mmCIF file of C-alpha atoms and ligand atoms in Angstrom:
data_model
loop_
_atom_site.group_PDB
_atom_site.id
_atom_site.type_symbol
_atom_site.label_atom_id
_atom_site.label_comp_id
_atom_site.label_asym_id
_atom_site.label_seq_id
_atom_site.Cartn_x
_atom_site.Cartn_y
_atom_site.Cartn_z
ATOM 1 C CA MET F 1 38.061 92.899 24.567
ATOM 2 C CA LYS F 2 35.609 95.098 22.639
ATOM 3 C CA ALA F 3 31.993 95.419 23.799
ATOM 4 C CA PHE F 4 29.109 97.388 22.222
ATOM 5 C CA ARG F 5 27.864 99.447 25.157
ATOM 6 C CA ILE F 6 25.623 102.168 26.485
ATOM 7 C CA ASN F 7 26.107 104.120 29.699
ATOM 8 C CA SER F 8 22.601 105.591 29.938
ATOM 9 C CA TYR F 9 19.173 105.132 28.357
ATOM 10 C CA GLY F 10 18.918 106.747 24.961
ATOM 11 C CA ALA F 11 22.689 106.920 24.415
ATOM 12 C CA ASP F 12 24.002 105.652 21.078
ATOM 13 C CA PRO F 13 25.805 102.372 21.684
ATOM 14 C CA ALA F 14 29.534 102.458 20.973
ATOM 15 C CA PHE F 15 32.479 100.116 21.335
ATOM 16 C CA GLU F 16 34.471 100.347 24.526
ATOM 17 C CA PRO F 17 37.523 98.352 25.564
ATOM 18 C CA VAL F 18 36.639 96.336 28.677
ATOM 19 C CA ASP F 19 38.229 93.520 30.664
ATOM 20 C CA THR F 20 37.255 90.082 29.397
ATOM 21 C CA PRO F 21 34.671 88.907 31.957
ATOM 22 C CA LYS F 22 35.403 85.958 34.252
ATOM 23 C CA PRO F 23 32.742 83.271 34.589
ATOM 24 C CA LYS F 24 31.410 82.616 38.100
ATOM 25 C CA ALA F 25 30.008 79.320 39.396
ATOM 26 C CA GLY F 26 27.344 78.062 36.994
ATOM 27 C CA GLU F 27 28.563 80.277 34.144
ATOM 28 C CA ALA F 28 30.578 79.808 30.965
ATOM 29 C CA LEU F 29 32.694 82.289 29.035
ATOM 30 C CA VAL F 30 31.788 82.030 25.336
ATOM 31 C CA LYS F 31 34.010 83.354 22.535
ATOM 32 C CA VAL F 32 31.360 85.005 20.376
ATOM 33 C CA ALA F 33 31.451 84.088 16.688
ATOM 34 C CA ALA F 34 28.157 85.786 15.779
ATOM 35 C CA ALA F 35 25.340 87.661 17.504
ATOM 36 C CA SER F 36 21.989 88.967 16.297
ATOM 37 C CA ILE F 37 20.095 92.157 17.026
ATOM 38 C CA ASN F 38 16.429 92.182 18.051
ATOM 39 C CA PRO F 39 13.836 94.960 18.447
ATOM 40 C CA LEU F 40 14.179 94.218 22.176
ATOM 41 C CA ASP F 41 17.731 95.606 22.053
ATOM 42 C CA ASN F 42 16.471 98.915 20.638
ATOM 43 C CA LYS F 43 13.682 99.056 23.236
ATOM 44 C CA LEU F 44 16.081 98.282 26.092
ATOM 45 C CA GLN F 45 18.490 100.981 24.863
ATOM 46 C CA GLN F 46 15.653 103.517 24.754
ATOM 47 C CA GLY F 47 14.606 102.637 28.315
ATOM 48 C CA TYR F 48 11.154 101.473 27.168
ATOM 49 C CA MET F 49 11.537 98.145 28.983
ATOM 50 C CA ASP F 50 12.684 99.651 32.282
ATOM 51 C CA ALA F 51 9.599 98.414 34.181
ATOM 52 C CA PHE F 52 10.356 94.800 33.176
ATOM 53 C CA PHE F 53 14.100 94.819 32.581
ATOM 54 C CA PRO F 54 15.830 97.666 34.458
ATOM 55 C CA LEU F 55 19.388 97.968 33.167
ATOM 56 C CA SER F 56 22.560 98.588 35.153
ATOM 57 C CA PHE F 57 25.173 100.658 33.319
ATOM 58 C CA SER F 58 27.508 100.133 31.603
ATOM 59 C CA TYR F 59 25.340 97.708 29.655
ATOM 60 C CA THR F 60 26.549 95.635 26.722
ATOM 61 C CA ILE F 61 23.893 95.304 24.000
ATOM 62 C CA GLY F 62 22.575 91.953 22.758
ATOM 63 C CA THR F 63 20.997 88.763 24.080
ATOM 64 C CA ASP F 64 21.411 86.338 21.152
ATOM 65 C CA LEU F 65 24.794 84.777 20.435
ATOM 66 C CA ALA F 66 26.623 81.782 19.042
ATOM 67 C CA GLY F 67 30.242 80.801 19.578
ATOM 68 C CA THR F 68 32.575 78.396 21.320
ATOM 69 C CA VAL F 69 32.965 77.668 25.015
ATOM 70 C CA GLU F 70 36.208 79.258 26.215
ATOM 71 C CA SER F 71 36.108 78.445 29.948
ATOM 72 C CA PHE F 72 33.846 77.676 32.894
ATOM 73 C CA GLY F 73 33.457 79.016 36.406
ATOM 74 C CA GLU F 74 32.525 76.089 38.632
ATOM 75 C CA GLY F 75 30.504 73.325 36.936
ATOM 76 C CA ASN F 76 30.249 72.764 33.207
ATOM 77 C CA GLY F 77 26.642 71.547 32.873
ATOM 78 C CA GLY F 78 27.897 68.686 30.707
ATOM 79 C CA PHE F 79 29.553 70.987 28.153
ATOM 80 C CA THR F 80 33.223 70.977 27.193
ATOM 81 C CA ILE F 81 35.670 73.702 26.242
ATOM 82 C CA GLY F 82 35.634 74.357 22.510
ATOM 83 C CA GLU F 83 32.041 73.190 21.986
ATOM 84 C CA ARG F 84 29.887 75.146 19.513
ATOM 85 C CA VAL F 85 26.979 76.683 21.422
ATOM 86 C CA VAL F 86 24.049 79.047 20.966
ATOM 87 C CA ALA F 87 22.347 80.931 23.796
ATOM 88 C CA ARG F 88 20.117 83.778 24.831
ATOM 89 C CA THR F 89 21.260 85.820 27.804
ATOM 90 C CA ALA F 90 18.786 87.507 30.148
ATOM 91 C CA PRO F 91 17.755 90.937 28.814
ATOM 92 C CA THR F 92 19.075 92.605 31.985
ATOM 93 C CA ALA F 93 22.439 90.873 31.445
ATOM 94 C CA GLY F 94 22.824 91.459 27.663
ATOM 95 C CA GLY F 95 26.449 91.077 26.613
ATOM 96 C CA ALA F 96 26.118 89.383 23.207
ATOM 97 C CA ILE F 97 27.635 92.056 20.958
ATOM 98 C CA ALA F 98 31.174 91.685 22.215
ATOM 99 C CA GLU F 99 34.164 89.443 21.626
ATOM 100 C CA TYR F 100 33.358 87.317 24.691
ATOM 101 C CA ALA F 101 30.133 86.858 26.657
ATOM 102 C CA ILE F 102 29.091 85.275 29.937
ATOM 103 C CA VAL F 103 26.277 82.700 29.677
ATOM 104 C CA PRO F 104 24.742 80.606 32.495
ATOM 105 C CA VAL F 105 25.607 76.990 31.653
ATOM 106 C CA ASP F 106 21.934 76.020 31.933
ATOM 107 C CA GLN F 107 21.195 78.349 28.998
ATOM 108 C CA LEU F 108 23.791 76.797 26.662
ATOM 109 C CA VAL F 109 22.544 74.722 23.733
ATOM 110 C CA ARG F 110 24.773 72.763 21.346
ATOM 111 C CA ILE F 111 24.673 73.906 17.714
ATOM 112 C CA PRO F 112 23.791 70.925 15.518
ATOM 113 C CA ALA F 113 26.287 69.884 12.843
ATOM 114 C CA GLY F 114 25.705 71.749 9.606
ATOM 115 C CA VAL F 115 24.278 74.901 11.242
ATOM 116 C CA SER F 116 26.609 77.902 10.948
ATOM 117 C CA PHE F 117 27.364 80.276 13.817
ATOM 118 C CA GLU F 118 25.664 83.030 11.816
ATOM 119 C CA ASP F 119 22.415 81.095 11.380
ATOM 120 C CA ALA F 120 22.480 79.908 15.000
ATOM 121 C CA ALA F 121 22.880 83.481 16.263
ATOM 122 C CA GLY F 122 19.691 84.497 14.451
ATOM 123 C CA VAL F 123 17.584 81.903 16.211
ATOM 124 C CA PRO F 124 17.141 82.428 19.989
ATOM 125 C CA THR F 125 14.706 85.328 20.441
ATOM 126 C CA ALA F 126 12.912 85.402 17.083
ATOM 127 C CA ALA F 127 12.462 81.660 16.578
ATOM 128 C CA GLY F 128 11.860 81.061 20.284
ATOM 129 C CA THR F 129 9.115 83.693 20.353
ATOM 130 C CA ALA F 130 7.506 82.331 17.177
ATOM 131 C CA TRP F 131 7.451 78.828 18.673
ATOM 132 C CA GLN F 132 6.146 80.010 22.030
ATOM 133 C CA ALA F 133 3.393 82.123 20.413
ATOM 134 C CA LEU F 134 2.202 79.456 17.964
ATOM 135 C CA PHE F 135 2.348 76.291 20.013
ATOM 136 C CA GLU F 136 2.629 77.163 23.710
ATOM 137 C CA VAL F 137 0.310 80.197 23.844
ATOM 138 C CA ALA F 138 -2.083 79.874 20.863
ATOM 139 C CA LYS F 139 -1.846 76.054 20.734
ATOM 140 C CA LEU F 140 -2.023 75.976 16.925
ATOM 141 C CA LYS F 141 -2.990 72.552 15.520
ATOM 142 C CA SER F 142 -2.575 70.819 12.176
ATOM 143 C CA GLY F 143 -5.401 71.734 9.797
ATOM 144 C CA GLN F 144 -6.016 75.146 11.372
ATOM 145 C CA THR F 145 -5.531 78.495 9.654
ATOM 146 C CA VAL F 146 -3.244 81.145 11.120
ATOM 147 C CA LEU F 147 -2.781 84.806 10.192
ATOM 148 C CA ILE F 148 0.792 85.880 10.958
ATOM 149 C CA HIS F 149 1.496 89.597 10.790
ATOM 150 C CA ALA F 150 4.860 90.816 9.442
ATOM 151 C CA GLY F 151 5.828 87.623 7.659
ATOM 152 C CA ALA F 152 9.097 89.158 6.471
ATOM 153 C CA GLY F 153 10.195 90.066 10.000
ATOM 154 C CA GLY F 154 12.310 88.074 12.425
ATOM 155 C CA VAL F 155 9.464 86.461 14.369
ATOM 156 C CA GLY F 156 7.117 86.230 11.365
ATOM 157 C CA SER F 157 9.639 84.533 9.059
ATOM 158 C CA PHE F 158 10.144 81.722 11.565
ATOM 159 C CA ALA F 159 6.435 81.563 12.421
ATOM 160 C CA ILE F 160 5.471 81.003 8.758
ATOM 161 C CA GLN F 161 7.839 78.052 8.492
ATOM 162 C CA PHE F 162 6.950 76.490 11.865
ATOM 163 C CA ALA F 163 3.202 76.805 11.223
ATOM 164 C CA ARG F 164 3.469 75.286 7.732
ATOM 165 C CA ALA F 165 5.567 72.405 9.011
ATOM 166 C CA ALA F 166 2.920 71.785 11.690
ATOM 167 C CA GLY F 167 0.270 71.377 8.991
ATOM 168 C CA ALA F 168 -1.443 74.749 9.324
ATOM 169 C CA ARG F 169 -2.628 76.991 6.499
ATOM 170 C CA VAL F 170 -0.651 80.231 6.683
ATOM 171 C CA ILE F 171 -1.804 83.714 5.737
ATOM 172 C CA THR F 172 0.621 86.568 6.309
ATOM 173 C CA THR F 173 1.030 90.309 5.810
ATOM 174 C CA ALA F 174 4.058 92.011 4.244
ATOM 175 C CA SER F 175 4.907 94.796 1.793
ATOM 176 C CA GLY F 176 7.184 95.369 -1.201
ATOM 177 C CA ASP F 177 9.806 92.653 -1.614
ATOM 178 C CA GLY F 178 8.542 91.189 1.679
ATOM 179 C CA VAL F 179 5.606 89.690 -0.261
ATOM 180 C CA ALA F 180 7.857 87.465 -2.401
ATOM 181 C CA ILE F 181 9.997 86.647 0.629
ATOM 182 C CA ALA F 182 6.964 85.457 2.610
ATOM 183 C CA GLU F 183 5.825 83.357 -0.367
ATOM 184 C CA ARG F 184 9.254 81.748 -0.608
ATOM 185 C CA LEU F 185 9.106 80.914 3.099
ATOM 186 C CA GLY F 186 5.930 78.922 2.415
ATOM 187 C CA ALA F 187 2.993 81.231 3.157
ATOM 188 C CA ASP F 188 -0.178 80.072 1.378
ATOM 189 C CA GLN F 189 -1.501 83.623 1.044
ATOM 190 C CA VAL F 190 0.352 86.930 1.380
ATOM 191 C CA ILE F 191 -1.478 90.231 1.734
ATOM 192 C CA ASP F 192 0.368 93.458 0.933
ATOM 193 C CA TYR F 193 -0.819 95.519 3.896
ATOM 194 C CA THR F 194 0.133 98.788 2.159
ATOM 195 C CA THR F 195 -2.300 98.234 -0.708
ATOM 196 C CA GLU F 196 -4.909 95.858 0.764
ATOM 197 C CA ASP F 197 -6.932 95.818 3.956
ATOM 198 C CA PHE F 198 -6.329 92.360 5.394
ATOM 199 C CA THR F 199 -9.770 92.327 7.044
ATOM 200 C CA ARG F 200 -11.330 92.256 3.553
ATOM 201 C CA HIS F 201 -9.381 89.170 2.521
ATOM 202 C CA VAL F 202 -9.293 87.115 5.694
ATOM 203 C CA SER F 203 -12.057 85.662 7.854
ATOM 204 C CA ASP F 204 -12.693 82.827 10.282
ATOM 205 C CA VAL F 205 -9.059 82.104 11.070
ATOM 206 C CA ASP F 206 -8.302 79.982 14.121
ATOM 207 C CA VAL F 207 -5.245 81.924 15.285
ATOM 208 C CA VAL F 208 -3.701 85.365 14.768
ATOM 209 C CA ILE F 209 -0.066 86.039 15.632
ATOM 210 C CA ASP F 210 0.171 89.809 16.083
ATOM 211 C CA THR F 211 3.654 91.290 15.894
ATOM 212 C CA ILE F 212 2.481 94.850 15.109
ATOM 213 C CA GLY F 213 0.035 95.954 17.828
ATOM 214 C CA GLY F 214 -2.124 99.105 17.757
ATOM 215 C CA ASP F 215 -4.734 99.314 15.045
ATOM 216 C CA THR F 216 -3.450 96.121 13.377
ATOM 217 C CA GLN F 217 -4.081 94.216 16.591
ATOM 218 C CA ALA F 218 -7.531 95.785 17.085
ATOM 219 C CA ARG F 219 -8.621 94.942 13.517
ATOM 220 C CA SER F 220 -7.267 91.410 13.809
ATOM 221 C CA PHE F 221 -10.124 90.490 16.153
ATOM 222 C CA ASP F 222 -12.486 90.900 13.174
ATOM 223 C CA VAL F 223 -10.891 88.038 11.225
ATOM 224 C CA LEU F 224 -10.984 85.375 13.971
ATOM 225 C CA ARG F 225 -13.654 82.693 14.105
ATOM 226 C CA PRO F 226 -15.705 82.567 17.320
ATOM 227 C CA GLY F 227 -13.547 80.755 19.863
ATOM 228 C CA GLY F 228 -10.357 81.720 17.999
ATOM 229 C CA PHE F 229 -7.128 82.941 19.623
ATOM 230 C CA LEU F 230 -5.024 86.072 19.223
ATOM 231 C CA ALA F 231 -1.458 85.926 20.530
ATOM 232 C CA THR F 232 0.410 89.214 20.502
ATOM 233 C CA THR F 233 4.101 89.910 21.032
ATOM 234 C CA VAL F 234 3.662 93.672 21.182
ATOM 235 C CA SER F 235 1.170 94.962 23.745
ATOM 236 C CA PRO F 236 -1.351 93.421 26.122
ATOM 237 C CA PRO F 237 -4.509 92.681 24.145
ATOM 238 C CA ASP F 238 -7.791 94.483 24.762
ATOM 239 C CA GLU F 239 -9.707 91.940 26.854
ATOM 240 C CA ALA F 240 -13.044 93.722 26.323
ATOM 241 C CA LEU F 241 -12.551 93.586 22.550
ATOM 242 C CA ALA F 242 -11.665 89.892 22.754
ATOM 243 C CA LYS F 243 -14.798 89.184 24.798
ATOM 244 C CA ALA F 244 -16.976 91.162 22.413
ATOM 245 C CA HIS F 245 -15.688 88.984 19.544
ATOM 246 C CA GLY F 246 -16.065 85.734 21.489
ATOM 247 C CA VAL F 247 -12.335 84.954 21.209
ATOM 248 C CA SER F 248 -9.376 84.583 23.570
ATOM 249 C CA ALA F 249 -6.276 86.716 23.528
ATOM 250 C CA ALA F 250 -2.946 86.706 25.340
ATOM 251 C CA PHE F 251 0.337 88.574 25.445
ATOM 252 C CA VAL F 252 3.390 86.452 24.649
ATOM 253 C CA PHE F 253 6.154 87.266 27.098
ATOM 254 C CA HIS F 254 9.166 85.502 25.653
ATOM 255 C CA SER F 255 11.087 83.588 28.269
ATOM 256 C CA SER F 256 14.548 82.186 27.626
ATOM 257 C CA ASP F 257 14.304 78.421 27.742
ATOM 258 C CA ALA F 258 17.168 76.140 26.709
ATOM 259 C CA GLY F 259 14.738 73.299 25.950
ATOM 260 C CA ARG F 260 12.761 75.441 23.515
ATOM 261 C CA LEU F 261 15.968 76.823 21.995
ATOM 262 C CA ALA F 262 17.158 73.239 21.431
ATOM 263 C CA THR F 263 13.859 72.491 19.671
ATOM 264 C CA VAL F 264 14.040 75.459 17.313
ATOM 265 C CA ILE F 265 17.755 75.102 16.512
ATOM 266 C CA ASP F 266 16.985 71.492 15.542
ATOM 267 C CA LYS F 267 14.332 72.797 13.152
ATOM 268 C CA VAL F 268 17.013 74.971 11.527
ATOM 269 C CA ALA F 269 19.229 71.888 11.215
ATOM 270 C CA GLY F 270 16.214 70.237 9.571
ATOM 271 C CA GLY F 271 15.845 72.939 6.907
ATOM 272 C CA VAL F 272 14.044 75.911 8.475
ATOM 273 C CA GLN F 273 15.638 79.003 6.946
ATOM 274 C CA VAL F 274 17.096 81.820 9.025
ATOM 275 C CA LEU F 275 15.933 84.755 6.920
ATOM 276 C CA THR F 276 18.875 87.158 7.026
ATOM 277 C CA ASP F 277 18.414 90.852 6.332
ATOM 278 C CA ARG F 278 22.162 91.458 6.420
ATOM 279 C CA MET F 279 25.386 90.092 7.778
ATOM 280 C CA ILE F 280 27.717 92.730 9.180
ATOM 281 C CA ASP F 281 31.104 92.853 10.862
ATOM 282 C CA LEU F 282 31.364 93.628 14.549
ATOM 283 C CA ASN F 283 32.793 97.077 13.788
ATOM 284 C CA ASP F 284 29.579 97.948 11.906
ATOM 285 C CA ALA F 285 27.266 97.074 14.805
ATOM 286 C CA SER F 286 25.980 100.680 14.965
ATOM 287 C CA ALA F 287 24.657 100.405 11.401
ATOM 288 C CA GLY F 288 22.997 97.091 12.264
ATOM 289 C CA PHE F 289 21.459 98.588 15.384
ATOM 290 C CA ALA F 290 20.025 101.473 13.346
ATOM 291 C CA ARG F 291 18.719 99.097 10.679
ATOM 292 C CA GLN F 292 16.913 97.055 13.352
ATOM 293 C CA ALA F 293 15.431 100.248 14.827
ATOM 294 C CA SER F 294 13.989 101.155 11.393
ATOM 295 C CA GLY F 295 11.413 98.359 11.734
ATOM 296 C CA ARG F 296 11.950 97.428 8.073
ATOM 297 C CA ALA F 297 14.347 94.495 8.393
ATOM 298 C CA ARG F 298 13.679 91.359 6.354
ATOM 299 C CA GLY F 299 14.598 88.786 8.968
ATOM 300 C CA LYS F 300 17.657 88.864 11.146
ATOM 301 C CA ILE F 301 20.588 91.249 11.338
ATOM 302 C CA ILE F 302 23.628 89.143 12.104
ATOM 303 C CA VAL F 303 26.815 90.613 13.556
ATOM 304 C CA ARG F 304 29.998 88.610 12.952
ATOM 305 C CA ALA F 305 32.449 88.948 15.814
HETATM 306 N N1 NAP N 401 6.799 89.926 23.804
HETATM 307 C C1 NAP N 401 7.953 89.346 23.529
HETATM 308 O O1 NAP N 401 8.495 88.588 24.354
HETATM 309 C C2 NAP N 401 8.592 89.615 22.184
HETATM 310 C C3 NAP N 401 9.556 88.731 21.674
HETATM 311 C C4 NAP N 401 10.075 88.978 20.380
HETATM 312 C C5 NAP N 401 9.626 90.093 19.674
HETATM 313 N N2 NAP N 401 8.732 90.932 20.246
HETATM 314 C C6 NAP N 401 8.226 92.121 19.509
HETATM 315 O O2 NAP N 401 7.553 91.651 18.342
HETATM 316 C C7 NAP N 401 7.685 92.618 17.309
HETATM 317 C C8 NAP N 401 8.205 91.941 16.058
HETATM 318 O O3 NAP N 401 9.539 91.476 16.292
HETATM 319 P P1 NAP N 401 10.447 91.067 15.049
HETATM 320 O O4 NAP N 401 11.745 90.636 15.587
HETATM 321 O O5 NAP N 401 9.701 90.182 14.128
HETATM 322 O O6 NAP N 401 10.591 92.515 14.345
HETATM 323 P P2 NAP N 401 11.278 92.916 12.977
HETATM 324 O O7 NAP N 401 12.063 91.769 12.439
HETATM 325 O O8 NAP N 401 11.963 94.214 13.196
HETATM 326 O O9 NAP N 401 10.020 93.181 12.007
HETATM 327 C C9 NAP N 401 10.274 93.900 10.857
HETATM 328 C C10 NAP N 401 9.231 93.581 9.818
HETATM 329 O O10 NAP N 401 7.958 94.114 10.211
HETATM 330 C C11 NAP N 401 7.260 94.425 9.011
HETATM 331 N N3 NAP N 401 6.147 95.334 9.283
HETATM 332 C C12 NAP N 401 6.228 96.564 9.850
HETATM 333 N N4 NAP N 401 4.969 97.080 9.948
HETATM 334 C C13 NAP N 401 4.114 96.151 9.431
HETATM 335 C C14 NAP N 401 2.704 96.070 9.273
HETATM 336 N N5 NAP N 401 1.891 97.090 9.670
HETATM 337 N N6 NAP N 401 2.166 94.942 8.752
HETATM 338 C C15 NAP N 401 2.944 93.915 8.367
HETATM 339 N N7 NAP N 401 4.293 93.936 8.466
HETATM 340 C C16 NAP N 401 4.871 95.040 8.997
HETATM 341 C C17 NAP N 401 8.336 95.025 8.146
HETATM 342 O O11 NAP N 401 7.951 94.886 6.815
HETATM 343 P P3 NAP N 401 7.712 96.207 5.896
HETATM 344 O O12 NAP N 401 9.037 96.910 5.826
HETATM 345 O O13 NAP N 401 7.265 95.626 4.604
HETATM 346 O O14 NAP N 401 6.679 97.033 6.602
HETATM 347 C C18 NAP N 401 9.573 94.206 8.487
HETATM 348 O O15 NAP N 401 9.803 93.156 7.560
HETATM 349 C C19 NAP N 401 8.619 93.707 17.881
HETATM 350 O O16 NAP N 401 7.822 94.774 18.386
HETATM 351 C C20 NAP N 401 9.343 93.013 19.019
HETATM 352 O O17 NAP N 401 9.791 93.895 20.018
HETATM 353 C C21 NAP N 401 8.217 90.724 21.478
#
């Protein structure tokens, strides 16, 4: 089979012919129909995540995939061959951008009827992180106001929709055509961060979801109400700054969780949109990888196997 691989940190990923992997006990072999690319894949390839997720080479890129169960090792976890499934593999395992991938059976989630492989593949990391940040870390409640940075990005586009559906008022940042995209996704207020300083337009929010870090994260403390919460997906927050503002802050370390993935894929079945930047064929994975690395994607980059 073909797999999109690197053999060292910093190397450009390329397709290599490899043996189709064999599932061990507790694993399934999934015939990949679609995969998605995340900023994590670019960071892993660059070696930036080595302290958390040290890679063994050769490494096949990609954690998010959707497809059909081809075979099992020992134990099927209640799944059957041919079932439509979505999963996130461990970052150290990767393997999604390939014709077949190994997935632990306890990480398999059935794709609800009516959800395409392409939409399902866009869900695991981005939607899972949005859900974890909003409801598990920041504990956003109905009636609260949330500022979500990068509303046209993978995490932000899901976060806008989840927060709105939960009864929150949503403010988001975007630029260019991202402003109209964020409005279409349901944001109550969109601030073009290239022409406006969000700290002049926002105050007393209950929750900030920071997907940018750096100066954006530092300035976000100014717009929280006392007792508010900043959840960041990018870099550990400045605890001293949080204390000085009388707020709490936490880093969101996304953990693969089949239960949470089942929750968010059900939301997609219920109408949550998988904002798709582009849909590309497996052979064009390099272009998709470069597009993701640009930091400008509007939602997910989906690779059709
Ligand atoms: N900690 C974790 O477990 C975890 C999990 C998932 C993601 N993450 C991290 O979270 C970050 C976001 O992930 P993602 O998948 O949403 O990324 P993404 O889809 O690549 O985000 C791209 C979007 O960011 C927007 N953007 C860039 N700079 C901006 C700014 N200063 N203000 C507002 N929007 C801006 C871009 O819009 P413009 O082109 O208009 O600028 C683009 O639409 C990444 O760093 C990722 O690694 C961490």
